[in-house]
Short mmCIF file of C-alpha atoms in Angstrom, two decimals:
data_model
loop_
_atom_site.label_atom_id
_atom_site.label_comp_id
_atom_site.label_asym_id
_atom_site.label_seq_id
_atom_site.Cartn_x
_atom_site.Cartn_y
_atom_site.Cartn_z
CA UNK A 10 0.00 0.00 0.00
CA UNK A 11 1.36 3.81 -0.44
CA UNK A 12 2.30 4.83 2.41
CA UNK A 13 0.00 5.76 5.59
CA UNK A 14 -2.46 4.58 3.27
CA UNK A 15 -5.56 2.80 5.55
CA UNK A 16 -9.09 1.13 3.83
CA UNK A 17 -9.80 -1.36 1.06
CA UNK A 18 -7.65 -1.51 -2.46
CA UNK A 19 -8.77 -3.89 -5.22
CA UNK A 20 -7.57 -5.21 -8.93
CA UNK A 21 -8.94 -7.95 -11.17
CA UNK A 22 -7.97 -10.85 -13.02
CA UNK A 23 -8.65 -13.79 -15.53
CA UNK A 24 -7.25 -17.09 -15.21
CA UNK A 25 -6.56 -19.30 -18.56
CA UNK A 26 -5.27 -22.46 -19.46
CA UNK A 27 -3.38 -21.53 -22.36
CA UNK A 28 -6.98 -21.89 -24.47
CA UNK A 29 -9.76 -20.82 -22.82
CA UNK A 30 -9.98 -18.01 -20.34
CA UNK A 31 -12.36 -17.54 -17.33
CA UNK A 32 -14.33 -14.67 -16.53
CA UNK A 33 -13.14 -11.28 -14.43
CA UNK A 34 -12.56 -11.67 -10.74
CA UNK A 35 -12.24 -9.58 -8.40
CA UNK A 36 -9.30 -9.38 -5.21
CA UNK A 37 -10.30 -7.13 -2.58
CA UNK A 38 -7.50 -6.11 -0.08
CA UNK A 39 -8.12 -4.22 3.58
CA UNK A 40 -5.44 -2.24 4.59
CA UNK A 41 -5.54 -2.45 8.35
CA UNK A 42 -5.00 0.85 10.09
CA UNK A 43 -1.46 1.41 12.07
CA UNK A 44 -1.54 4.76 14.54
CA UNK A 45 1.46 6.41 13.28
CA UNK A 46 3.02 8.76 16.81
CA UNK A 47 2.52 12.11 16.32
CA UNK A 48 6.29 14.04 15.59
CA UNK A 49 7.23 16.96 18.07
CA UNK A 50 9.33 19.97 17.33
CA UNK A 51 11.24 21.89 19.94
CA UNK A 52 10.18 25.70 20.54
CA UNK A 53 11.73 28.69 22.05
CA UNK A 54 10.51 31.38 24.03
CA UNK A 55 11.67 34.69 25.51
CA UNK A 56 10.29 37.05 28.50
CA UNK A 57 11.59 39.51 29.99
CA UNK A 58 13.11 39.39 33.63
CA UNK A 59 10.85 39.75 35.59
CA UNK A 60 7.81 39.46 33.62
CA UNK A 61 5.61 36.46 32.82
CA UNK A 62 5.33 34.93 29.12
CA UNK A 63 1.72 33.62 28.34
CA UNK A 64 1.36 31.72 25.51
CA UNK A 65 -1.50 31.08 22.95
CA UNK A 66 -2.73 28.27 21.51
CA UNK A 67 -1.85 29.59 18.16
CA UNK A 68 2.09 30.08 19.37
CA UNK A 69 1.73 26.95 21.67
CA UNK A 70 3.95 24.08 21.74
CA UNK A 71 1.85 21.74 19.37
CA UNK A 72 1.67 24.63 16.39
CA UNK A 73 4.41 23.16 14.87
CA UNK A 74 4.23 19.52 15.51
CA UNK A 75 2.95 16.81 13.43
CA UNK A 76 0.48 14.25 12.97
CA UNK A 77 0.51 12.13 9.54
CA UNK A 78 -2.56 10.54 10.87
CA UNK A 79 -4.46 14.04 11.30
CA UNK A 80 -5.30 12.86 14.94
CA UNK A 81 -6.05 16.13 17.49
CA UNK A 82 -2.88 16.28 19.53
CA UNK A 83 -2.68 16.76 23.00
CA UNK A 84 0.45 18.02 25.09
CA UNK A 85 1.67 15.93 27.93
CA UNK A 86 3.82 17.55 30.34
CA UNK A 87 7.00 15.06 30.98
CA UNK A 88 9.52 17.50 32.92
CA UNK A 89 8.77 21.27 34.23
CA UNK A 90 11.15 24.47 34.34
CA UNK A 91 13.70 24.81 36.79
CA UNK A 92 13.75 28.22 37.37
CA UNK A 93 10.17 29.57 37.49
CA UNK A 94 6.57 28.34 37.41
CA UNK A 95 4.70 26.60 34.61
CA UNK A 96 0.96 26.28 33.75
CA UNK A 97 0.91 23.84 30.89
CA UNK A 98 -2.63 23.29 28.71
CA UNK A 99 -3.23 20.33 27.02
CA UNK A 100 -4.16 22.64 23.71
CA UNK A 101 -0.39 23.50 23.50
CA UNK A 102 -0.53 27.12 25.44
CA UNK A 103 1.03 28.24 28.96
CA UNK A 104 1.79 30.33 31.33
CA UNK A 105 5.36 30.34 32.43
CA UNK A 106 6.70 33.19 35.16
CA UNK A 107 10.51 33.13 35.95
CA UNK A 108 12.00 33.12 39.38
CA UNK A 109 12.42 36.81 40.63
CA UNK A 110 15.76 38.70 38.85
CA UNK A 111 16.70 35.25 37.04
CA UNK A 112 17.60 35.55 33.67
CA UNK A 113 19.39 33.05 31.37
CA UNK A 114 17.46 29.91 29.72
CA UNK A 115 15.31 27.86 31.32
CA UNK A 116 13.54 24.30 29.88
CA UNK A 117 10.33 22.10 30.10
CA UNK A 118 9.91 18.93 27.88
CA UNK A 119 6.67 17.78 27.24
CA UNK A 120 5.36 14.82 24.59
CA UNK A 121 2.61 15.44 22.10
CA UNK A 122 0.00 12.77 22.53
CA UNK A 123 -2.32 11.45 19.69
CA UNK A 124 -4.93 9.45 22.17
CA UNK A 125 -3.12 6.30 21.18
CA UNK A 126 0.76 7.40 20.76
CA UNK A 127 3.23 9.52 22.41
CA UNK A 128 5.73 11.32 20.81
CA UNK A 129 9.54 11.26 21.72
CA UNK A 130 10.21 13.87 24.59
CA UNK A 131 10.48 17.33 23.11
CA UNK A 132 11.97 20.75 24.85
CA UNK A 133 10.73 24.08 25.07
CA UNK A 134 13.56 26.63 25.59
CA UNK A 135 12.40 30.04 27.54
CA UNK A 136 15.17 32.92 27.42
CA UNK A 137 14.97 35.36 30.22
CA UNK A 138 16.89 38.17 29.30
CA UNK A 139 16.40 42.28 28.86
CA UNK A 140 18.46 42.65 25.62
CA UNK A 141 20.44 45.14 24.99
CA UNK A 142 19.00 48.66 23.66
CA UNK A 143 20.70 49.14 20.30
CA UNK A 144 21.21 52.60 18.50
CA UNK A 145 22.35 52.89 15.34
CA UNK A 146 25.31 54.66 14.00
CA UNK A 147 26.43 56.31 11.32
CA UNK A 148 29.73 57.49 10.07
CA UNK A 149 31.43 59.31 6.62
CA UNK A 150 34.78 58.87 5.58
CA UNK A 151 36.25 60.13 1.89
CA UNK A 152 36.15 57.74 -1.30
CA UNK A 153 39.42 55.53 -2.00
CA UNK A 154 40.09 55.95 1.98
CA UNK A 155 39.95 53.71 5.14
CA UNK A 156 37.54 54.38 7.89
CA UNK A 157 38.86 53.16 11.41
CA UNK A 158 36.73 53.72 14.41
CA UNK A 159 38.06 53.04 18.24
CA UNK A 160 36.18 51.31 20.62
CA UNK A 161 35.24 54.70 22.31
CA UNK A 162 33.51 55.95 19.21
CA UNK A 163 32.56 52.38 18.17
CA UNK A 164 29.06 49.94 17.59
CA UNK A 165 28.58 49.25 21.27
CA UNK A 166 29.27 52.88 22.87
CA UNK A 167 25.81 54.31 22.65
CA UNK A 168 24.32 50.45 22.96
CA UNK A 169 22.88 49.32 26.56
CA UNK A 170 22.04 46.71 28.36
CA UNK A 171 19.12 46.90 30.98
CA UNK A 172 20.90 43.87 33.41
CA UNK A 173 24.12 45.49 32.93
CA UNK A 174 25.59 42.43 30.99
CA UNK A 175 29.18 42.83 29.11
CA UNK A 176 28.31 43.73 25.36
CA UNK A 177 30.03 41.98 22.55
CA UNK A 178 29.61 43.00 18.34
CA UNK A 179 28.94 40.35 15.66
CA UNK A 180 28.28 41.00 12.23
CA UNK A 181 24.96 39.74 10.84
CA UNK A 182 25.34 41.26 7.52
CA UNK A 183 28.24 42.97 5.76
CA UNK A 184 28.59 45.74 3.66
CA UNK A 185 28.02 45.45 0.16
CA UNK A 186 30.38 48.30 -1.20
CA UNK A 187 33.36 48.00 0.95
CA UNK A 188 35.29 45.38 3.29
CA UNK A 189 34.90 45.70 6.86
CA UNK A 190 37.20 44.35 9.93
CA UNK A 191 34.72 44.43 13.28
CA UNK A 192 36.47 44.24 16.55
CA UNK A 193 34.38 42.63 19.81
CA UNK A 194 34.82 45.41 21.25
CA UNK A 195 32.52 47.49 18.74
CA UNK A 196 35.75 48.61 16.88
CA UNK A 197 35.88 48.86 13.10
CA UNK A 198 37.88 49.62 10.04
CA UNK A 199 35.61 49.91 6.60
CA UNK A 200 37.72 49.95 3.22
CA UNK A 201 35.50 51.21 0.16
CA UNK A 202 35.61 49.61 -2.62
CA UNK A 203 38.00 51.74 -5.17
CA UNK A 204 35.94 54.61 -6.97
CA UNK A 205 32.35 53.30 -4.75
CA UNK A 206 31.06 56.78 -3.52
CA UNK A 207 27.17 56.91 -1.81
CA UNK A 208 26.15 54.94 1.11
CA UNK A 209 26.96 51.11 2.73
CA UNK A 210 25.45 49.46 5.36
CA UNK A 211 26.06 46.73 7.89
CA UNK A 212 24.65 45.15 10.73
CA UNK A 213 25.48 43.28 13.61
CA UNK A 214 24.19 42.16 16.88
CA UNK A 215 24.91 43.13 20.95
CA UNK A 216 25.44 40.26 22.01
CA UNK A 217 24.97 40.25 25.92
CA UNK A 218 25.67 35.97 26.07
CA UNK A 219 22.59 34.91 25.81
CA UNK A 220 20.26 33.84 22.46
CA UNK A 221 18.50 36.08 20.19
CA UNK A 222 20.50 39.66 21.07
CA UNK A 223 19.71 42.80 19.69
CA UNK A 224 20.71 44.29 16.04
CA UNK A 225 21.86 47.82 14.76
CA UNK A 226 22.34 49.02 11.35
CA UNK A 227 25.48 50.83 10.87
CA UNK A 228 25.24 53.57 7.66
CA UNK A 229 28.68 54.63 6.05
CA UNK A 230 27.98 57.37 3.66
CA UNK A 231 31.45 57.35 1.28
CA UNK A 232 31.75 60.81 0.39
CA UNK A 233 32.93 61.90 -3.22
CA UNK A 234 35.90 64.81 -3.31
CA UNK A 235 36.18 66.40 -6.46
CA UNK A 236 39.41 67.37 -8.07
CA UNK A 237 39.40 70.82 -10.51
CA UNK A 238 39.96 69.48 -13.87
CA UNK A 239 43.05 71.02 -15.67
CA UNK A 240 43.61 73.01 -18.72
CA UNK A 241 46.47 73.08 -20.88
CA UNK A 242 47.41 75.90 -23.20
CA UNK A 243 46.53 75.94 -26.94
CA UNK A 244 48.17 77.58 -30.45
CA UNK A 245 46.21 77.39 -33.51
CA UNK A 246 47.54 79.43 -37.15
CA UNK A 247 45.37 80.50 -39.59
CA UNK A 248 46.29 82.30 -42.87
CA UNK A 249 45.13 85.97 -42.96
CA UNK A 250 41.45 86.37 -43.98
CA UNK A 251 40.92 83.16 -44.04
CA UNK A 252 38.71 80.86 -41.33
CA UNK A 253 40.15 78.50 -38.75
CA UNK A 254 37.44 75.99 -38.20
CA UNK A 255 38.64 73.13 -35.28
CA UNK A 256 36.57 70.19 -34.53
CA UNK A 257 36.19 68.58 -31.83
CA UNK A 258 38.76 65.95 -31.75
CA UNK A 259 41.70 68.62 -32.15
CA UNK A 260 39.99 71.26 -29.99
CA UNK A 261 40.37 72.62 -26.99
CA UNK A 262 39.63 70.29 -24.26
CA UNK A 263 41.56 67.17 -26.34
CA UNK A 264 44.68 68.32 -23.99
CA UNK A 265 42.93 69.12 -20.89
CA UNK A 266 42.08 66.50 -18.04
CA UNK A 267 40.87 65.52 -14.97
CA UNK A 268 41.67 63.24 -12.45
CA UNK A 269 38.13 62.00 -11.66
CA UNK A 270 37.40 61.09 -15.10
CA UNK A 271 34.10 63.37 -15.33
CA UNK A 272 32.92 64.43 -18.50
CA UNK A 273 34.36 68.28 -19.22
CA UNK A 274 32.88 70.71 -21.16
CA UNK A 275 34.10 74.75 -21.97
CA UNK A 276 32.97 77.75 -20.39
CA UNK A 277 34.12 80.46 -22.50
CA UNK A 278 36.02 83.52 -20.45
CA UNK A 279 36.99 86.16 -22.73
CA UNK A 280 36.50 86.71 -26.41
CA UNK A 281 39.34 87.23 -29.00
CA UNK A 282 40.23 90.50 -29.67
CA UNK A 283 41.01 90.68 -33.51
CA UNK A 284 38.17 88.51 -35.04
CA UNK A 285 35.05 86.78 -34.86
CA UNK A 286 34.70 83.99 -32.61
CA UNK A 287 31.79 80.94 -32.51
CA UNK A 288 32.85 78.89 -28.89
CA UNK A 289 31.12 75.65 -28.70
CA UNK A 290 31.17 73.75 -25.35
CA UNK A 291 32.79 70.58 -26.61
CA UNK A 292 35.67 72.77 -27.40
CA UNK A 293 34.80 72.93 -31.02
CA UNK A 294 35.40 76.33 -32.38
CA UNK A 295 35.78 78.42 -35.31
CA UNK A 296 37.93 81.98 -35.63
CA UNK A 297 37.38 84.78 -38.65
CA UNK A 298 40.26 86.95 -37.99
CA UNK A 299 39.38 90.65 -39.19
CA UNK A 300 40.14 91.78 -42.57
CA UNK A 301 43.60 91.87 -43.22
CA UNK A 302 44.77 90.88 -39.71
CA UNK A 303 47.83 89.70 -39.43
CA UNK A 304 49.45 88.77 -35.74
CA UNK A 305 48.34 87.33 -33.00
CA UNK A 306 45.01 86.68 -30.88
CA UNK A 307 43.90 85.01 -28.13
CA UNK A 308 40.60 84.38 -26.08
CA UNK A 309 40.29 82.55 -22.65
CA UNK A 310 38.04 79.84 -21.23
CA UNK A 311 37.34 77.16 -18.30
CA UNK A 312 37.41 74.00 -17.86
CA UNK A 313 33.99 72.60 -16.06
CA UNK A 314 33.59 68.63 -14.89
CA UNK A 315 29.98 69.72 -13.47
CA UNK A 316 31.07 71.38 -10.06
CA UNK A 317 34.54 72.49 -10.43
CA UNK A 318 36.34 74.98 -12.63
CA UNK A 319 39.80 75.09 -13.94
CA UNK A 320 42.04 77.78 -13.95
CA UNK A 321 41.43 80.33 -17.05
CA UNK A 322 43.37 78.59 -20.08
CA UNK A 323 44.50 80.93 -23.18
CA UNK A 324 44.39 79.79 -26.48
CA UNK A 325 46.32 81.46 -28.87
CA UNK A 326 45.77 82.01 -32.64
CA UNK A 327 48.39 83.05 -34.98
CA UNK A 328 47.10 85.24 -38.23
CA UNK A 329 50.24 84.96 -40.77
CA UNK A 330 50.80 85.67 -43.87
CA UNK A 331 49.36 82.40 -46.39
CA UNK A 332 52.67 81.78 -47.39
CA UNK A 333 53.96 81.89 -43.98
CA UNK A 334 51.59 79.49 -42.17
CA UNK A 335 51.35 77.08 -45.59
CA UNK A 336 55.07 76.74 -45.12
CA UNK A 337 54.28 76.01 -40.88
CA UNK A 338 51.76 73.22 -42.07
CA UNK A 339 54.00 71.82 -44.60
CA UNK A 340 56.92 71.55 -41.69
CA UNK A 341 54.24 70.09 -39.77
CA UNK A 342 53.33 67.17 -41.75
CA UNK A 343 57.33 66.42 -43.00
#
C-alpha cells in the first residue's frame, strides 16, 4: 500500500489455461489501520526578567508539531522548568513566570499525545533576558580611503544593556560596497571599494551571552571629493582672412584633463580681440580673424567637470601671412 495509506484496495484478473480463459474476478485487499506517533518539534521562548510569558494556543507548543494521521494532539507535560513556574494546557498554550531577577534559559519537555501514541520527549527553551537597547550609527569617511573607528567611538558605545551584561559586536550582515574588519569590542575599520562613492550598510548584533540579542544598522555614507579638472594651453595658425574651423577631436579640451574622469565641457572667459569667434562647449570652435589681420590673438576659457572649474586657459591664434603658415603646415606634416 502507499504509504499511511488505511481502507480497502482492489484489482482484477482472468485465469486461462493456455486456451480458454475464465471470466473477471475480483481481489479485494483491507489495509488495516497502524496509529502512526505524532512528531514533536522543539520551541523557544523569551520574557523579559521579571515578567511572565503567556502563551497562545496559536504560538503553543503543538503549532508546529505533526500528525501524519491528522489525529487532534494533545500536550503531555513530561519534565517542568527549573527556574520559574509553569501552567501547561493540554491545547499546547502556557503560562510560564521566571523566578524573581533570574535571567538566562530555562527548559520544560513535554510529549505530544495522539490518544493512542506519544511522541519522543520534546523541549521548550524560555530565554529570560532584557536585551540590549541598540542605536544605530552612522559614520562618513572620503572615497578611495579607510575608515577606522576606536572602541570609544565604536558599535557598542551608545548600545545598553538593561541587566548590565558585558556587550560583545557580531556582524549579521556585511557591507556590500566595501570590506569591513569588526572588533568585539565594537571597533571597526571599513575599506571602500576603489571609486564606490554613496552609502553602505552593515549590521550586527549586541550580544549580551545569551540567544537572540539585539541588532543595529550601521550607515557609512562614502563621500565623493572632487578634483578641478586642468587646462592646458593651446596655439592654432590661420592664414590671414581666411577661417580657422577646429573640430572637436583637435579642440580645446583634447589636452585638458581631470583626475576624476568626469565628463568636461568649456565655459568660455573672454573673447578674441582681432576677429570673430563661434565657442562651442565641446571645445569645437571656429575663428574669422578681421580683414587683413595679421598677428596674433587670443581668447580665454574654463574648464567645467559639473562642479569644479579650472584655472582660465589661453588659447592662442596666430594670423600669418598664407605663405607663412602654408610653409608652418608643410613643416608640420614632413
Amino acid at each position: 500500500p502507499n504509504a499511511n495509506y488505511h481502507g480497502t484496495d482492489s484489482f482484477t484478473y482472468r485465469a486461462t489455461d493456455g486456451s480458454l480463459t475464465s471470466n473477471t474476478a475480483t481481489v479485494t485487499i483491507t489495509v488495516n489501520p497502524v496509529n502512526d506517533a505524532p512528531v514533536g518539534v522543539g520551541n523557544q521562548y523569551a520574557v523579559a526578567t521579571n515578567e511572565t510569558l503567556t502563551v497562545a494556543v496559536g504560538s503553543g507548543v503543538l503549532a508546529n508539531d505533526t500528525h501524519v494521521d491528522g489525529d487532534q494532539l494533545q500536550a503531555s507535560l513530561v519534565s517542568g522548568v527549573s527556574h520559574g513556574t509553569l501552567a501547561l494546557n493540554a491545547d499546547g498554550s502556557f503560562v510560564y513566570t521566571p523566578a524573581a531577577d533570574f535571567q538566562g534559559a530555562d527548559t520544560f519537555v513535554y510529549r505530544a499525545f495522539d490518544g493512542q501514541a506519544y511522541s519522543a520527549q520534546t523541549t521548550v527553551t524560555i530565554i529570560v533576558n532584557n536585551p540590549a537597547v541598540v542605536q544605530n550609527n552612522a559614520y562618513s569617511v572620503e572615497w578611495n580611503n579607510v575608515l577606522a573607528v576606536d572602541a570609544a567611538n565604536g558599535l557598542l558605545a551608545n548600545d545598553t544593556d538593561p541587566d548590565s551584561d558585558a556587550l560583545t559586536a557580531a556582524l549579521v550582515t556585511g557591507p556590500s560596497h566595501g570590506t569591513l574588519a569588526l572588533e568585539a569590542d565594537g571597533s571597526f575599520s571599513y575599506t571602500p571599494n576603489d571609486g564606490f562613492h554613496g552609502t553602505d550598510t552593515f549590521t550586527y548584533a549586541a550580544d549580551d551571552g545569551l540567544p537572540n540579542p539585539s541588532v543595529g544598522t550601521v550607515t557609512i555614507t562614502v563621500t565623493k571629493i572632487n578634483h578641478a579638472p586642468v587646462g592646458l594651453n593651446d596655439l592654432y595658425t590661420v592664414a590671414v582672412n581666411e577661417t580657422l574651423t577646429v573640430d572637436v577631436a583637435n579642440g580645446i579640451l583634447a589636452n585638458d584633463t581631470d583626475s576624476d574622469g568626469d565628463n568636461l565641457v568649456a565655459h568660455l572667459f573672454s573673447y578674441a580681440s582681432h576677429g570673430a569667434l563661434s565657442f562651442n562647449t565641446n571645445g569645437s570652435f571656429v575663428y574669422t580673424p578681421n580683414e587683413d589681420f595679421q598677428g596674433t590673438d587670443t581668447f580665454v576659457y574654463k574648464v567645467y567637470d559639473g562642479e569644479t572649474y579650472s584655472g582660465e586657459t589661453t588659447v592662442t591664434i596666430t594670423v600669418e601671412a598664407a605663405d607663412e603658415a602654408l610653409a608652418e603646415e608643410e613643416d608640420w606634416l614632413s
